[in-house]
Amino acid sequence: MEEVKLFETAKERAHYDNLADLYAVINTLQCLERAYIRDCVKTTTMSKLCTDPTLWGGFLFETKQYNRKHFRYEAACNKLLAQYKTAFKLVQSSEYPDVDSFVKKYRLDCVAALERIKDDQPVKVRTEKTGNSNKCIADIVSLFITTSDCLKLERRAKDDIYPLIREICDALSSMSSLPANFEAKIKMNEWLKVLGAMSVSDELSDDQTRQLTFDLDVSYNAFIRTLKDDEN
């Protein structure tokens, strides 16, 4: 049987590779959403929180252990959404003007993934409005530590850092007790803009990494001070 070639030039091969990448990202997102629905993946929410400021040391240790042991839905979902945006731009054309046309063309069964793509964010499992402020605090502390650890491990690529910074911004915004001009909000939103302007394959420079590490530390300490002030 004669082998059928999909491409004859390097440009055609790149086109099919891009189509395959987009297909894989959407399919993976669908699998993640199905796993989340079945409660097979963990969220960043902690099961308990030490609300006494004098016990934060023990809580921070517990948070680090939690992050190392459990798969995090939000970070994975944000990363896939960022990858989707880049992958779709590479195939977007008159043939595929939107993701629905691509899904229809290749008969993808991915209702959950499409819903997540249209929302452009993970399922919201933490919100202070539901009276779950302790869980929201746990998420924020966990995210600050995870992002700092990521930089210490020299993971500087946009697709590593951007989802975490976005989660921090979302979590801080969900706390109505924090003012709009809260220092941590401002600093993290500034970094969100910087990272958003980068290509998905770009990495932070040494100076940017040093500055982000410093800003994370300053923002984290400002957040902890706010918690202590609320206790008084």
PDB file of N, CA, C and O in Angstrom, residues 58-127:
ATOM      1  N   GLY A  58       3.196  27.052  61.084  1.00  0.00           N
ATOM      2  CA  GLY A  58       2.753  25.684  60.880  1.00  0.00           C
ATOM      3  C   GLY A  58       1.854  25.551  59.674  1.00  0.00           C
ATOM      4  O   GLY A  58       1.920  24.581  58.929  1.00  0.00           O
ATOM      5  N   PHE A  59       1.018  26.548  59.467  1.00  0.00           N
ATOM      6  CA  PHE A  59       0.111  26.518  58.325  1.00  0.00           C
ATOM      7  C   PHE A  59       0.874  26.583  57.013  1.00  0.00           C
ATOM      8  O   PHE A  59       0.561  25.883  56.049  1.00  0.00           O
ATOM      9  N   LEU A  60       1.922  27.425  56.967  1.00  0.00           N
ATOM     10  CA  LEU A  60       2.708  27.557  55.740  1.00  0.00           C
ATOM     11  C   LEU A  60       3.382  26.241  55.397  1.00  0.00           C
ATOM     12  O   LEU A  60       3.470  25.860  54.238  1.00  0.00           O
ATOM     13  N   PHE A  61       3.848  25.538  56.417  1.00  0.00           N
ATOM     14  CA  PHE A  61       4.473  24.239  56.178  1.00  0.00           C
ATOM     15  C   PHE A  61       3.443  23.275  55.598  1.00  0.00           C
ATOM     16  O   PHE A  61       3.706  22.551  54.648  1.00  0.00           O
ATOM     17  N   GLU A  62       2.249  23.294  56.174  1.00  0.00           N
ATOM     18  CA  GLU A  62       1.194  22.395  55.700  1.00  0.00           C
ATOM     19  C   GLU A  62       0.825  22.727  54.257  1.00  0.00           C
ATOM     20  O   GLU A  62       0.607  21.840  53.440  1.00  0.00           O
ATOM     21  N   THR A  63       0.779  24.015  53.930  1.00  0.00           N
ATOM     22  CA  THR A  63       0.434  24.438  52.579  1.00  0.00           C
ATOM     23  C   THR A  63       1.451  23.931  51.568  1.00  0.00           C
ATOM     24  O   THR A  63       1.105  23.452  50.497  1.00  0.00           O
ATOM     25  N   LYS A  64       2.743  24.040  51.907  1.00  0.00           N
ATOM     26  CA  LYS A  64       3.789  23.557  51.009  1.00  0.00           C
ATOM     27  C   LYS A  64       3.639  22.059  50.768  1.00  0.00           C
ATOM     28  O   LYS A  64       3.753  21.578  49.654  1.00  0.00           O
ATOM     29  N   GLN A  65       3.382  21.306  51.853  1.00  0.00           N
ATOM     30  CA  GLN A  65       3.234  19.870  51.713  1.00  0.00           C
ATOM     31  C   GLN A  65       2.041  19.542  50.832  1.00  0.00           C
ATOM     32  O   GLN A  65       2.091  18.640  49.996  1.00  0.00           O
ATOM     33  N   TYR A  66       0.951  20.300  50.986  1.00  0.00           N
ATOM     34  CA  TYR A  66      -0.260  20.072  50.203  1.00  0.00           C
ATOM     35  C   TYR A  66       0.019  20.265  48.721  1.00  0.00           C
ATOM     36  O   TYR A  66      -0.373  19.455  47.881  1.00  0.00           O
ATOM     37  N   ASN A  67       0.728  21.338  48.392  1.00  0.00           N
ATOM     38  CA  ASN A  67       0.992  21.636  46.988  1.00  0.00           C
ATOM     39  C   ASN A  67       1.876  20.594  46.333  1.00  0.00           C
ATOM     40  O   ASN A  67       1.795  20.370  45.141  1.00  0.00           O
ATOM     41  N   ARG A  68       2.755  19.975  47.083  1.00  0.00           N
ATOM     42  CA  ARG A  68       3.631  18.973  46.509  1.00  0.00           C
ATOM     43  C   ARG A  68       2.900  17.655  46.280  1.00  0.00           C
ATOM     44  O   ARG A  68       3.298  16.861  45.448  1.00  0.00           O
ATOM     45  N   LYS A  69       1.841  17.415  47.037  1.00  0.00           N
ATOM     46  CA  LYS A  69       1.202  16.107  47.003  1.00  0.00           C
ATOM     47  C   LYS A  69      -0.023  16.050  46.091  1.00  0.00           C
ATOM     48  O   LYS A  69      -0.423  14.973  45.679  1.00  0.00           O
ATOM     49  N   HIS A  70      -0.637  17.182  45.807  1.00  0.00           N
ATOM     50  CA  HIS A  70      -1.921  17.159  45.125  1.00  0.00           C
ATOM     51  C   HIS A  70      -1.907  17.911  43.800  1.00  0.00           C
ATOM     52  O   HIS A  70      -1.292  18.960  43.672  1.00  0.00           O
ATOM     53  N   PHE A  71      -2.577  17.339  42.842  1.00  0.00           N
ATOM     54  CA  PHE A  71      -2.744  17.963  41.544  1.00  0.00           C
ATOM     55  C   PHE A  71      -3.678  19.163  41.688  1.00  0.00           C
ATOM     56  O   PHE A  71      -4.688  19.093  42.360  1.00  0.00           O
ATOM     57  N   ARG A  72      -3.357  20.264  41.033  1.00  0.00           N
ATOM     58  CA  ARG A  72      -4.148  21.479  41.205  1.00  0.00           C
ATOM     59  C   ARG A  72      -4.922  21.782  39.933  1.00  0.00           C
ATOM     60  O   ARG A  72      -4.344  22.074  38.889  1.00  0.00           O
ATOM     61  N   TYR A  73      -6.238  21.722  40.038  1.00  0.00           N
ATOM     62  CA  TYR A  73      -7.106  21.936  38.878  1.00  0.00           C
ATOM     63  C   TYR A  73      -6.935  23.321  38.279  1.00  0.00           C
ATOM     64  O   TYR A  73      -6.795  23.481  37.068  1.00  0.00           O
ATOM     65  N   GLU A  74      -6.968  24.365  39.125  1.00  0.00           N
ATOM     66  CA  GLU A  74      -6.962  25.731  38.609  1.00  0.00           C
ATOM     67  C   GLU A  74      -5.712  26.033  37.793  1.00  0.00           C
ATOM     68  O   GLU A  74      -5.788  26.614  36.708  1.00  0.00           O
ATOM     69  N   ALA A  75      -4.555  25.652  38.305  1.00  0.00           N
ATOM     70  CA  ALA A  75      -3.295  25.931  37.605  1.00  0.00           C
ATOM     71  C   ALA A  75      -3.262  25.201  36.265  1.00  0.00           C
ATOM     72  O   ALA A  75      -2.845  25.766  35.252  1.00  0.00           O
ATOM     73  N   ALA A  76      -3.699  23.940  36.254  1.00  0.00           N
ATOM     74  CA  ALA A  76      -3.705  23.162  35.015  1.00  0.00           C
ATOM     75  C   ALA A  76      -4.667  23.763  34.000  1.00  0.00           C
ATOM     76  O   ALA A  76      -4.355  23.857  32.805  1.00  0.00           O
ATOM     77  N   CYS A  77      -5.837  24.189  34.464  1.00  0.00           N
ATOM     78  CA  CYS A  77      -6.836  24.766  33.571  1.00  0.00           C
ATOM     79  C   CYS A  77      -6.341  26.090  32.985  1.00  0.00           C
ATOM     80  O   CYS A  77      -6.458  26.334  31.777  1.00  0.00           O
ATOM     81  N   ASN A  78      -5.773  26.937  33.821  1.00  0.00           N
ATOM     82  CA  ASN A  78      -5.248  28.214  33.333  1.00  0.00           C
ATOM     83  C   ASN A  78      -4.136  28.001  32.311  1.00  0.00           C
ATOM     84  O   ASN A  78      -4.039  28.734  31.316  1.00  0.00           O
ATOM     85  N   LYS A  79      -3.285  27.026  32.560  1.00  0.00           N
ATOM     86  CA  LYS A  79      -2.184  26.743  31.635  1.00  0.00           C
ATOM     87  C   LYS A  79      -2.728  26.275  30.290  1.00  0.00           C
ATOM     88  O   LYS A  79      -2.260  26.716  29.224  1.00  0.00           O
ATOM     89  N   LEU A  80      -3.733  25.400  30.316  1.00  0.00           N
ATOM     90  CA  LEU A  80      -4.324  24.908  29.081  1.00  0.00           C
ATOM     91  C   LEU A  80      -5.027  26.023  28.314  1.00  0.00           C
ATOM     92  O   LEU A  80      -4.974  26.076  27.078  1.00  0.00           O
ATOM     93  N   LEU A  81      -5.679  26.935  29.021  1.00  0.00           N
ATOM     94  CA  LEU A  81      -6.346  28.057  28.364  1.00  0.00           C
ATOM     95  C   LEU A  81      -5.332  28.973  27.679  1.00  0.00           C
ATOM     96  O   LEU A  81      -5.569  29.468  26.570  1.00  0.00           O
ATOM     97  N   ALA A  82      -4.199  29.188  28.345  1.00  0.00           N
ATOM     98  CA  ALA A  82      -3.140  30.007  27.751  1.00  0.00           C
ATOM     99  C   ALA A  82      -2.565  29.313  26.509  1.00  0.00           C
ATOM    100  O   ALA A  82      -2.305  29.960  25.487  1.00  0.00           O
ATOM    101  N   GLN A  83      -2.373  27.998  26.598  1.00  0.00           N
ATOM    102  CA  GLN A  83      -1.864  27.237  25.457  1.00  0.00           C
ATOM    103  C   GLN A  83      -2.871  27.233  24.309  1.00  0.00           C
ATOM    104  O   GLN A  83      -2.486  27.303  23.137  1.00  0.00           O
ATOM    105  N   TYR A  84      -4.162  27.155  24.651  1.00  0.00           N
ATOM    106  CA  TYR A  84      -5.204  27.175  23.622  1.00  0.00           C
ATOM    107  C   TYR A  84      -5.156  28.474  22.815  1.00  0.00           C
ATOM    108  O   TYR A  84      -5.235  28.455  21.581  1.00  0.00           O
ATOM    109  N   LYS A  85      -5.022  29.597  23.517  1.00  0.00           N
ATOM    110  CA  LYS A  85      -5.010  30.885  22.824  1.00  0.00           C
ATOM    111  C   LYS A  85      -3.878  30.969  21.809  1.00  0.00           C
ATOM    112  O   LYS A  85      -4.063  31.450  20.686  1.00  0.00           O
ATOM    113  N   THR A  86      -2.707  30.506  22.213  1.00  0.00           N
ATOM    114  CA  THR A  86      -1.563  30.522  21.307  1.00  0.00           C
ATOM    115  C   THR A  86      -1.765  29.545  20.156  1.00  0.00           C
ATOM    116  O   THR A  86      -1.507  29.876  18.990  1.00  0.00           O
ATOM    117  N   ALA A  87      -2.241  28.341  20.465  1.00  0.00           N
ATOM    118  CA  ALA A  87      -2.439  27.313  19.437  1.00  0.00           C
ATOM    119  C   ALA A  87      -3.489  27.734  18.421  1.00  0.00           C
ATOM    120  O   ALA A  87      -3.321  27.507  17.213  1.00  0.00           O
ATOM    121  N   PHE A  88      -4.568  28.366  18.891  1.00  0.00           N
ATOM    122  CA  PHE A  88      -5.631  28.752  17.969  1.00  0.00           C
ATOM    123  C   PHE A  88      -5.191  29.881  17.037  1.00  0.00           C
ATOM    124  O   PHE A  88      -5.564  29.910  15.856  1.00  0.00           O
ATOM    125  N   LYS A  89      -4.384  30.805  17.554  1.00  0.00           N
ATOM    126  CA  LYS A  89      -3.887  31.895  16.708  1.00  0.00           C
ATOM    127  C   LYS A  89      -3.087  31.368  15.528  1.00  0.00           C
ATOM    128  O   LYS A  89      -3.083  31.963  14.450  1.00  0.00           O
ATOM    129  N   LEU A  90      -2.411  30.231  15.728  1.00  0.00           N
ATOM    130  CA  LEU A  90      -1.573  29.666  14.678  1.00  0.00           C
ATOM    131  C   LEU A  90      -2.382  29.005  13.567  1.00  0.00           C
ATOM    132  O   LEU A  90      -1.863  28.790  12.464  1.00  0.00           O
ATOM    133  N   VAL A  91      -3.647  28.657  13.839  1.00  0.00           N
ATOM    134  CA  VAL A  91      -4.471  27.994  12.823  1.00  0.00           C
ATOM    135  C   VAL A  91      -5.659  28.847  12.388  1.00  0.00           C
ATOM    136  O   VAL A  91      -6.366  28.488  11.439  1.00  0.00           O
ATOM    137  N   GLN A  92      -5.891  29.950  13.072  1.00  0.00           N
ATOM    138  CA  GLN A  92      -7.042  30.805  12.750  1.00  0.00           C
ATOM    139  C   GLN A  92      -6.950  31.316  11.312  1.00  0.00           C
ATOM    140  O   GLN A  92      -5.922  31.839  10.882  1.00  0.00           O
ATOM    141  N   SER A  93      -8.028  31.118  10.565  1.00  0.00           N
ATOM    142  CA  SER A  93      -8.055  31.499   9.152  1.00  0.00           C
ATOM    143  C   SER A  93      -9.506  31.562   8.700  1.00  0.00           C
ATOM    144  O   SER A  93     -10.430  31.411   9.515  1.00  0.00           O
ATOM    145  N   SER A  94      -9.705  31.756   7.401  1.00  0.00           N
ATOM    146  CA  SER A  94     -11.069  31.770   6.872  1.00  0.00           C
ATOM    147  C   SER A  94     -11.725  30.402   7.029  1.00  0.00           C
ATOM    148  O   SER A  94     -12.941  30.292   7.166  1.00  0.00           O
ATOM    149  N   GLU A  95     -10.881  29.353   7.028  1.00  0.00           N
ATOM    150  CA  GLU A  95     -11.414  28.002   7.225  1.00  0.00           C
ATOM    151  C   GLU A  95     -11.789  27.752   8.676  1.00  0.00           C
ATOM    152  O   GLU A  95     -12.750  27.024   8.969  1.00  0.00           O
ATOM    153  N   TYR A  96     -11.016  28.331   9.601  1.00  0.00           N
ATOM    154  CA  TYR A  96     -11.275  28.192  11.033  1.00  0.00           C
ATOM    155  C   TYR A  96     -11.359  29.587  11.670  1.00  0.00           C
ATOM    156  O   TYR A  96     -10.444  30.019  12.362  1.00  0.00           O
ATOM    157  N   PRO A  97     -12.462  30.296  11.443  1.00  0.00           N
ATOM    158  CA  PRO A  97     -12.588  31.648  12.006  1.00  0.00           C
ATOM    159  C   PRO A  97     -12.786  31.650  13.522  1.00  0.00           C
ATOM    160  O   PRO A  97     -12.492  32.622  14.202  1.00  0.00           O
ATOM    161  N   ASP A  98     -13.282  30.540  14.047  1.00  0.00           N
ATOM    162  CA  ASP A  98     -13.494  30.412  15.488  1.00  0.00           C
ATOM    163  C   ASP A  98     -13.307  28.952  15.892  1.00  0.00           C
ATOM    164  O   ASP A  98     -13.191  28.061  15.047  1.00  0.00           O
ATOM    165  N   VAL A  99     -13.276  28.724  17.185  1.00  0.00           N
ATOM    166  CA  VAL A  99     -13.018  27.373  17.682  1.00  0.00           C
ATOM    167  C   VAL A  99     -14.150  26.419  17.342  1.00  0.00           C
ATOM    168  O   VAL A  99     -13.935  25.218  17.125  1.00  0.00           O
ATOM    169  N   ASP A 100     -15.389  26.940  17.231  1.00  0.00           N
ATOM    170  CA  ASP A 100     -16.523  26.076  16.906  1.00  0.00           C
ATOM    171  C   ASP A 100     -16.365  25.438  15.531  1.00  0.00           C
ATOM    172  O   ASP A 100     -16.724  24.267  15.332  1.00  0.00           O
ATOM    173  N   SER A 101     -15.836  26.192  14.579  1.00  0.00           N
ATOM    174  CA  SER A 101     -15.646  25.651  13.231  1.00  0.00           C
ATOM    175  C   SER A 101     -14.582  24.548  13.231  1.00  0.00           C
ATOM    176  O   SER A 101     -14.700  23.562  12.510  1.00  0.00           O
ATOM    177  N   PHE A 102     -13.564  24.724  14.064  1.00  0.00           N
ATOM    178  CA  PHE A 102     -12.512  23.698  14.172  1.00  0.00           C
ATOM    179  C   PHE A 102     -13.084  22.425  14.797  1.00  0.00           C
ATOM    180  O   PHE A 102     -12.828  21.316  14.308  1.00  0.00           O
ATOM    181  N   VAL A 103     -13.850  22.580  15.859  1.00  0.00           N
ATOM    182  CA  VAL A 103     -14.448  21.433  16.548  1.00  0.00           C
ATOM    183  C   VAL A 103     -15.401  20.678  15.624  1.00  0.00           C
ATOM    184  O   VAL A 103     -15.416  19.438  15.599  1.00  0.00           O
ATOM    185  N   LYS A 104     -16.176  21.426  14.853  1.00  0.00           N
ATOM    186  CA  LYS A 104     -17.124  20.795  13.918  1.00  0.00           C
ATOM    187  C   LYS A 104     -16.383  20.046  12.819  1.00  0.00           C
ATOM    188  O   LYS A 104     -16.768  18.931  12.456  1.00  0.00           O
ATOM    189  N   LYS A 105     -15.310  20.637  12.300  1.00  0.00           N
ATOM    190  CA  LYS A 105     -14.531  20.029  11.222  1.00  0.00           C
ATOM    191  C   LYS A 105     -13.967  18.677  11.644  1.00  0.00           C
ATOM    192  O   LYS A 105     -14.014  17.695  10.884  1.00  0.00           O
ATOM    193  N   TYR A 106     -13.430  18.604  12.865  1.00  0.00           N
ATOM    194  CA  TYR A 106     -12.774  17.380  13.323  1.00  0.00           C
ATOM    195  C   TYR A 106     -13.632  16.566  14.293  1.00  0.00           C
ATOM    196  O   TYR A 106     -13.134  15.649  14.954  1.00  0.00           O
ATOM    197  N   ARG A 107     -14.910  16.927  14.372  1.00  0.00           N
ATOM    198  CA  ARG A 107     -15.893  16.152  15.132  1.00  0.00           C
ATOM    199  C   ARG A 107     -15.451  15.879  16.565  1.00  0.00           C
ATOM    200  O   ARG A 107     -15.521  14.740  17.058  1.00  0.00           O
ATOM    201  N   LEU A 108     -14.985  16.918  17.218  1.00  0.00           N
ATOM    202  CA  LEU A 108     -14.560  16.794  18.613  1.00  0.00           C
ATOM    203  C   LEU A 108     -15.771  16.843  19.537  1.00  0.00           C
ATOM    204  O   LEU A 108     -16.619  17.722  19.413  1.00  0.00           O
ATOM    205  N   ASP A 109     -15.845  15.908  20.465  1.00  0.00           N
ATOM    206  CA  ASP A 109     -16.897  15.919  21.490  1.00  0.00           C
ATOM    207  C   ASP A 109     -16.313  16.597  22.725  1.00  0.00           C
ATOM    208  O   ASP A 109     -15.670  15.946  23.557  1.00  0.00           O
ATOM    209  N   CYS A 110     -16.515  17.905  22.830  1.00  0.00           N
ATOM    210  CA  CYS A 110     -15.815  18.655  23.882  1.00  0.00           C
ATOM    211  C   CYS A 110     -16.659  19.819  24.416  1.00  0.00           C
ATOM    212  O   CYS A 110     -16.200  20.961  24.470  1.00  0.00           O
ATOM    213  N   VAL A 111     -17.879  19.511  24.796  1.00  0.00           N
ATOM    214  CA  VAL A 111     -18.792  20.554  25.285  1.00  0.00           C
ATOM    215  C   VAL A 111     -18.216  21.258  26.511  1.00  0.00           C
ATOM    216  O   VAL A 111     -18.257  22.490  26.610  1.00  0.00           O
ATOM    217  N   ALA A 112     -17.663  20.491  27.441  1.00  0.00           N
ATOM    218  CA  ALA A 112     -17.112  21.079  28.674  1.00  0.00           C
ATOM    219  C   ALA A 112     -15.915  21.974  28.370  1.00  0.00           C
ATOM    220  O   ALA A 112     -15.757  23.048  28.956  1.00  0.00           O
ATOM    221  N   ALA A 113     -15.061  21.531  27.441  1.00  0.00           N
ATOM    222  CA  ALA A 113     -13.887  22.333  27.074  1.00  0.00           C
ATOM    223  C   ALA A 113     -14.307  23.644  26.421  1.00  0.00           C
ATOM    224  O   ALA A 113     -13.735  24.705  26.700  1.00  0.00           O
ATOM    225  N   LEU A 114     -15.298  23.601  25.539  1.00  0.00           N
ATOM    226  CA  LEU A 114     -15.780  24.815  24.879  1.00  0.00           C
ATOM    227  C   LEU A 114     -16.356  25.805  25.891  1.00  0.00           C
ATOM    228  O   LEU A 114     -16.163  27.020  25.777  1.00  0.00           O
ATOM    229  N   GLU A 115     -17.060  25.270  26.867  1.00  0.00           N
ATOM    230  CA  GLU A 115     -17.620  26.123  27.917  1.00  0.00           C
ATOM    231  C   GLU A 115     -16.512  26.822  28.696  1.00  0.00           C
ATOM    232  O   GLU A 115     -16.590  28.014  29.005  1.00  0.00           O
ATOM    233  N   ARG A 116     -15.446  26.073  28.980  1.00  0.00           N
ATOM    234  CA  ARG A 116     -14.326  26.656  29.721  1.00  0.00           C
ATOM    235  C   ARG A 116     -13.596  27.685  28.876  1.00  0.00           C
ATOM    236  O   ARG A 116     -13.170  28.733  29.363  1.00  0.00           O
ATOM    237  N   ILE A 117     -13.450  27.422  27.571  1.00  0.00           N
ATOM    238  CA  ILE A 117     -12.786  28.356  26.654  1.00  0.00           C
ATOM    239  C   ILE A 117     -13.578  29.659  26.559  1.00  0.00           C
ATOM    240  O   ILE A 117     -13.009  30.753  26.561  1.00  0.00           O
ATOM    241  N   LYS A 118     -14.890  29.555  26.491  1.00  0.00           N
ATOM    242  CA  LYS A 118     -15.731  30.754  26.385  1.00  0.00           C
ATOM    243  C   LYS A 118     -15.721  31.562  27.679  1.00  0.00           C
ATOM    244  O   LYS A 118     -15.770  32.788  27.654  1.00  0.00           O
ATOM    245  N   ASP A 119     -15.648  30.869  28.825  1.00  0.00           N
ATOM    246  CA  ASP A 119     -15.560  31.574  30.111  1.00  0.00           C
ATOM    247  C   ASP A 119     -14.168  32.162  30.322  1.00  0.00           C
ATOM    248  O   ASP A 119     -14.007  33.135  31.054  1.00  0.00           O
ATOM    249  N   ASP A 120     -13.165  31.541  29.705  1.00  0.00           N
ATOM    250  CA  ASP A 120     -11.765  31.977  29.790  1.00  0.00           C
ATOM    251  C   ASP A 120     -11.255  31.979  31.231  1.00  0.00           C
ATOM    252  O   ASP A 120     -10.455  32.833  31.615  1.00  0.00           O
ATOM    253  N   GLN A 121     -11.718  31.051  32.017  1.00  0.00           N
ATOM    254  CA  GLN A 121     -11.240  30.911  33.390  1.00  0.00           C
ATOM    255  C   GLN A 121     -11.719  29.576  33.957  1.00  0.00           C
ATOM    256  O   GLN A 121     -12.687  29.009  33.467  1.00  0.00           O
ATOM    257  N   PRO A 122     -11.021  29.056  34.971  1.00  0.00           N
ATOM    258  CA  PRO A 122     -11.446  27.783  35.578  1.00  0.00           C
ATOM    259  C   PRO A 122     -12.781  27.944  36.298  1.00  0.00           C
ATOM    260  O   PRO A 122     -13.233  29.064  36.551  1.00  0.00           O
ATOM    261  N   VAL A 123     -13.398  26.823  36.605  1.00  0.00           N
ATOM    262  CA  VAL A 123     -14.607  26.849  37.429  1.00  0.00           C
ATOM    263  C   VAL A 123     -14.257  27.505  38.755  1.00  0.00           C
ATOM    264  O   VAL A 123     -13.251  27.157  39.385  1.00  0.00           O
ATOM    265  N   LYS A 124     -15.040  28.470  39.156  1.00  0.00           N
ATOM    266  CA  LYS A 124     -14.746  29.177  40.403  1.00  0.00           C
ATOM    267  C   LYS A 124     -15.173  28.328  41.584  1.00  0.00           C
ATOM    268  O   LYS A 124     -16.359  28.080  41.791  1.00  0.00           O
ATOM    269  N   VAL A 125     -14.198  27.872  42.347  1.00  0.00           N
ATOM    270  CA  VAL A 125     -14.491  27.041  43.512  1.00  0.00           C
ATOM    271  C   VAL A 125     -14.242  27.797  44.804  1.00  0.00           C
ATOM    272  O   VAL A 125     -14.477  27.291  45.880  1.00  0.00           O
ATOM    273  N   ARG A 126     -13.734  28.990  44.696  1.00  0.00           N
ATOM    274  CA  ARG A 126     -13.479  29.771  45.902  1.00  0.00           C
ATOM    275  C   ARG A 126     -14.080  31.153  45.730  1.00  0.00           C
ATOM    276  O   ARG A 126     -13.920  31.799  44.721  1.00  0.00           O
ATOM    277  N   THR A 127     -14.814  31.583  46.706  1.00  0.00           N
ATOM    278  CA  THR A 127     -15.364  32.919  46.674  1.00  0.00           C
ATOM    279  C   THR A 127     -15.735  33.357  48.068  1.00  0.00           C
ATOM    280  O   THR A 127     -16.381  32.634  48.817  1.00  0.00           O
TER     281      THR A 127
END
